[in-house]
Amino acid sequence: MNDIANPLRQGLQGDRTGDACAVVIFGASGDLTRRKLMPALYNLSVSRVLPGSFAVVGVARRKKEDAAFAAEMKEGVAKHSRRKVDPALWDDFERSISYVCGDFNVQKTYDDLRAHLQKLDGERGTRENRLFYLAVPPSEFGPILQGLREAKLVSGASQPWTRVVIEKPFGHDLASAQALNDTVAAVFRESQVFRIDHYLGKETVQNLLVFRFANSMFEPLWSREHVDHVQITVAEEIGVEGRGKFYEQTGVTKDIVENHLMQLLCLTAMEPPISLSADAVRDEKVKVLRSLRQMERRVVGECVVRGQYGRGFVRADEVPGYREEPDVAKDSTVETYVALKVNVDNWRWGGVPFYVRAGKRMARRVTEIAVQFKSVPHPLFQSPDGGITPNVLALRIQPDEGIAVRFTSKEPGQHTILRDVAMDFRYGAAFGSNTPEAYERLLLDAMRGEATLFTRRDEVEEQWAFMDHVFDAWRAAGNVPPPTYSAGSWGPDAADDLLARDGRRWRKP
Amino acid sequence: MTEEASPPSVSHAPMSSVIARLERELRDLWKVEPGEPTRSRACTMNLVVVTTSPAITEHYLPIVDEVTQSIPSRAIVVTMTPNDPESSLDGEAQAICGVDNLTCSERVTLRARGAACARVESAVESLMVPELGTTLVWLGRIHVDDPVFRELAEYAQRVILDTEYTSLTSLLLLSRWARDRRSKIGIADLAWTRIAVWQEMCARFFDDPQMTPLAQKVEVLRIVQMSDPGAKLGAEGGLLLGWLATRLGWRIEALGGEIRFRRGDGKAVKVELASVKRPPSVAPLALASVTLRASDGALTATGTVTRDFDGDVADVLRYRLDVNLPASGEQTVRLGANKGARVLERTLHRPAHDEALAEAVAFADKLDDDGAVVT
């Protein structure tokens, strides 16, 4: 950056705008571009945080003119943006949109792109800064990165800069993740790589750091001294929604647990970072991942439960079982539910199990982190339900983002009757519901070069290293079909047994 | 030490009855009749807004309502007219709800007339939500020895004023007063936030590495404001001039009754202050354009930012840089609707202490003493 040299930039408290740049989206015809990326860029434009010198270039195979591409994007924004399209503001934004048609496997595509970007540098002042967004399957990463390098479209990490944003999945096991990272590293330095886990862009996930490290009353309780166990739940009501082919290759463990759920676990368990710089935060997350007790094959059977949804009722509608979904094998062994007991072997969390679960076609859509505190050491009071229930602090990620504390209170009256009450803070109630989408924050951060909310190479590889033991054990057991659970339930009975063995039970959030 | 004046006597009914009624109204806002949807009260701060004219209050109420949708607050909007012969205090409480009508802030409007103005602090104090931070927005002339201001400021973590309604000198005095207090108060100026977009665009002139050295070679600065010729340089123009001069290391000197500006290398900077006719919809003394011309002999650049008009409403800034480099170009920034709310919201989001503002004000104050006028 040249900010230090420019005296007018010193101490300037401008808006949080990105650097002048061109955002180049590979896979511009895809769903992600229309549903998430363009609405996010449009909202950044409306919030006036896009840089003044800005351009967005779609790259895809289909032949079309700039105007046709812009019209498609407008339609997508109208449908998916959190704000209505303002015609005057859209006109301004539309001037920044253009399109380059080409096959990702043909070098001419990249030569055309370079000529186009050079033209934009002159016309829109994008100053040779490029943010390449790979909204494509990982199999396309190699040809695209190679094409960019051959076309000399890759510069350094500082002015003019080039950055690349990649979407999950970052591999399907440790070896493939390492191979993918090597492919990226052959072209870009790690500081230029922004791996998106959109969960990290969610306001409530960011608030987890604020909650833990800006409120002195909670942190002293945040350890084995006071915490009995932690439950992390990512439950969805929906099934595979036409993505049977994709799901057959992934399953819920690779789709949700290996990335989103592990990130939530890291943010819950990590030590306070020395600062909020990208590496300080990510160093602490990596330490958590390295503290996870690796699961031997024999342990996987005791600590991991799989499940696959059968027919059932969700919100009173009858829904088909997983094997009845389109593009799903009739004898599929893919799991749509998984629950794990994870041990974090470090000073803070020794002996405190983290129970994590993720599933499709569950009773309710909810993502939450619930910290259950230890029971009082000596029960003075009798509750009508037989004993005092332990305090729970629940951090709800979605829906109804917020924080709830469950504690025990006396029911008014002549007798000492105890009742559980919840102290409930809801984001929507406190701050209204028009919060930015995760992709807005993440795209802006990428344009600013702030990598705190992106996943670093070693994080990805540590996540896979931990999960690979589970996959290995499943393979060794011959990929037996997982037990079925009824759609609309909270998972298979074996998941309840996992906690019951420890004298605990799952929350029904 | 300034002696606190004892409050003037108020002859009619106790004002506590007004406060009691307002407290009742605030409670009643959240009563839910059977069959009615529940509305949630949201509150993260007390936002106390004081104006000295009903007209400013009328202009500012929609701004407050919009801001409290994104920063849920109990807003207490006070109109003080101390010269009114009648002494009275009245007001009402309302819920201000978002589009979903489920999440609401509270707004109390108070009108204090005549001698009752001395009771404003007491009234506001009893209506504030305890335990939450307080911001005082003072829209009018400000005197740091005004007991109402001082007492209200005691509760605040931040005082926001608008030099459009007062003067840069009073901002300077206020900053000094705040600095000398034991518990720190942040001082902010809405005019300073309004010129942020101008600052950003002026900074952009020198962002290109080839342009950066020219920041030390400015020869001409021209600031045009929307006013009649002969008018005093307004707060926005004064702050922008102060900011540019302090950032670029200029010094000011007087010689033979004339003000001169000199760069760090001793060369003179020609500063032109001019005016254009003000459209009726635009605030008096608002900025109309700024031009910087710089040359190092080999390279000459002229950067201009102009506030342009869309119909009757000035809401577009045009940036233009003329230089024989790729950095040359033109851009447009639309300021958007309800700029007042956006400015207040951004001011509330900014850090409480801003050294650049303090320096710019101190510099501009020297001009203010001299009474800089536009041609």
Short mmCIF file of C-alpha atoms in Angstrom, two decimals, chain A residues 2-3 5-15 17 46-48 51-54 88-89 92 95 121-125 127 428-433, chain B residues 40 42 44 69-70 72 100 103 197 199-200 202-204 206-209 212 215-216 243-244 247-248 326 331 333-335 342 346 350-351 353-354 356:
data_model
loop_
_atom_site.label_atom_id
_atom_site.label_comp_id
_atom_site.label_asym_id
_atom_site.label_seq_id
_atom_site.Cartn_x
_atom_site.Cartn_y
_atom_site.Cartn_z
CA ASN A 2 1.05 3.54 -0.63
CA ASP A 3 -1.03 4.99 2.23
CA ALA A 5 3.61 7.89 1.74
CA ASN A 6 0.49 9.87 0.93
CA PRO A 7 0.24 12.51 3.67
CA LEU A 8 -3.50 12.93 3.14
CA ARG A 9 -4.02 9.28 4.08
CA GLN A 10 -2.40 9.70 7.49
CA GLY A 11 -5.02 9.65 10.22
CA LEU A 12 -7.82 9.72 7.65
CA GLN A 13 -10.82 8.02 9.19
CA GLY A 14 -12.52 7.14 5.98
CA ASP A 15 -15.12 4.50 5.53
CA THR A 17 -13.43 0.86 1.76
CA VAL A 46 -24.94 0.88 -1.85
CA SER A 47 -23.13 1.15 1.48
CA ARG A 48 -20.44 3.15 -0.36
CA PRO A 51 -13.48 1.49 -3.77
CA GLY A 52 -14.11 4.40 -6.13
CA SER A 53 -11.93 2.71 -8.74
CA PHE A 54 -13.62 -0.63 -9.09
CA ALA A 88 -29.98 5.13 -9.87
CA LEU A 89 -27.54 3.20 -7.69
CA ASP A 92 -23.73 3.47 -11.21
CA ARG A 95 -20.99 0.63 -15.22
CA ASP A 121 -6.97 -0.05 -15.50
CA GLY A 122 -7.10 2.91 -17.86
CA GLU A 123 -10.85 3.39 -17.91
CA ARG A 124 -11.72 2.73 -14.29
CA GLY A 125 -8.43 3.30 -12.45
CA ARG A 127 -4.40 0.18 -10.81
CA GLY A 428 -32.65 -9.02 15.50
CA ALA A 429 -34.38 -7.52 18.51
CA ALA A 430 -31.43 -5.42 19.55
CA PHE A 431 -30.03 -4.28 16.25
CA GLY A 432 -32.77 -4.88 13.69
CA SER A 433 -32.59 -7.56 11.06
CA SER B 40 -39.53 -5.70 21.44
CA ALA B 42 -34.25 -2.40 21.77
CA THR B 44 -27.99 0.11 23.30
CA GLN B 69 -33.27 1.90 13.73
CA SER B 70 -29.68 0.87 13.14
CA PRO B 72 -31.24 1.09 18.91
CA ASP B 100 -41.31 -5.16 10.62
CA THR B 103 -38.30 -4.06 17.03
CA VAL B 197 -16.05 12.03 1.45
CA GLN B 199 -11.18 14.18 2.29
CA GLU B 200 -11.26 10.71 0.76
CA CYS B 202 -8.64 14.70 -2.10
CA ALA B 203 -6.47 11.91 -0.70
CA ARG B 204 -7.15 9.89 -3.83
CA PHE B 206 -2.10 11.47 -4.44
CA ASP B 207 -2.63 7.72 -4.08
CA ASP B 208 -0.87 6.81 -7.30
CA PRO B 209 2.83 6.37 -6.49
CA THR B 212 2.41 11.08 -4.24
CA ALA B 215 1.39 16.30 -2.41
CA GLN B 216 4.34 18.38 -1.21
CA TRP B 243 -7.17 19.43 7.34
CA LEU B 244 -5.31 19.92 4.04
CA ARG B 247 -1.68 17.11 6.61
CA LEU B 248 0.46 18.79 3.95
CA PRO B 326 -2.75 6.69 -16.09
CA GLN B 331 -15.54 9.42 -11.19
CA VAL B 333 -20.01 9.29 -6.10
CA ARG B 334 -23.68 9.44 -5.28
CA LEU B 335 -24.23 10.62 -1.73
CA ARG B 342 -25.94 8.69 7.48
CA ARG B 346 -21.11 7.45 10.89
CA ARG B 350 -16.12 6.73 14.53
CA PRO B 351 -13.49 6.59 17.28
CA HIS B 353 -10.89 10.86 19.76
CA ASP B 354 -9.62 12.21 16.46
CA ALA B 356 -6.65 15.10 12.84
#
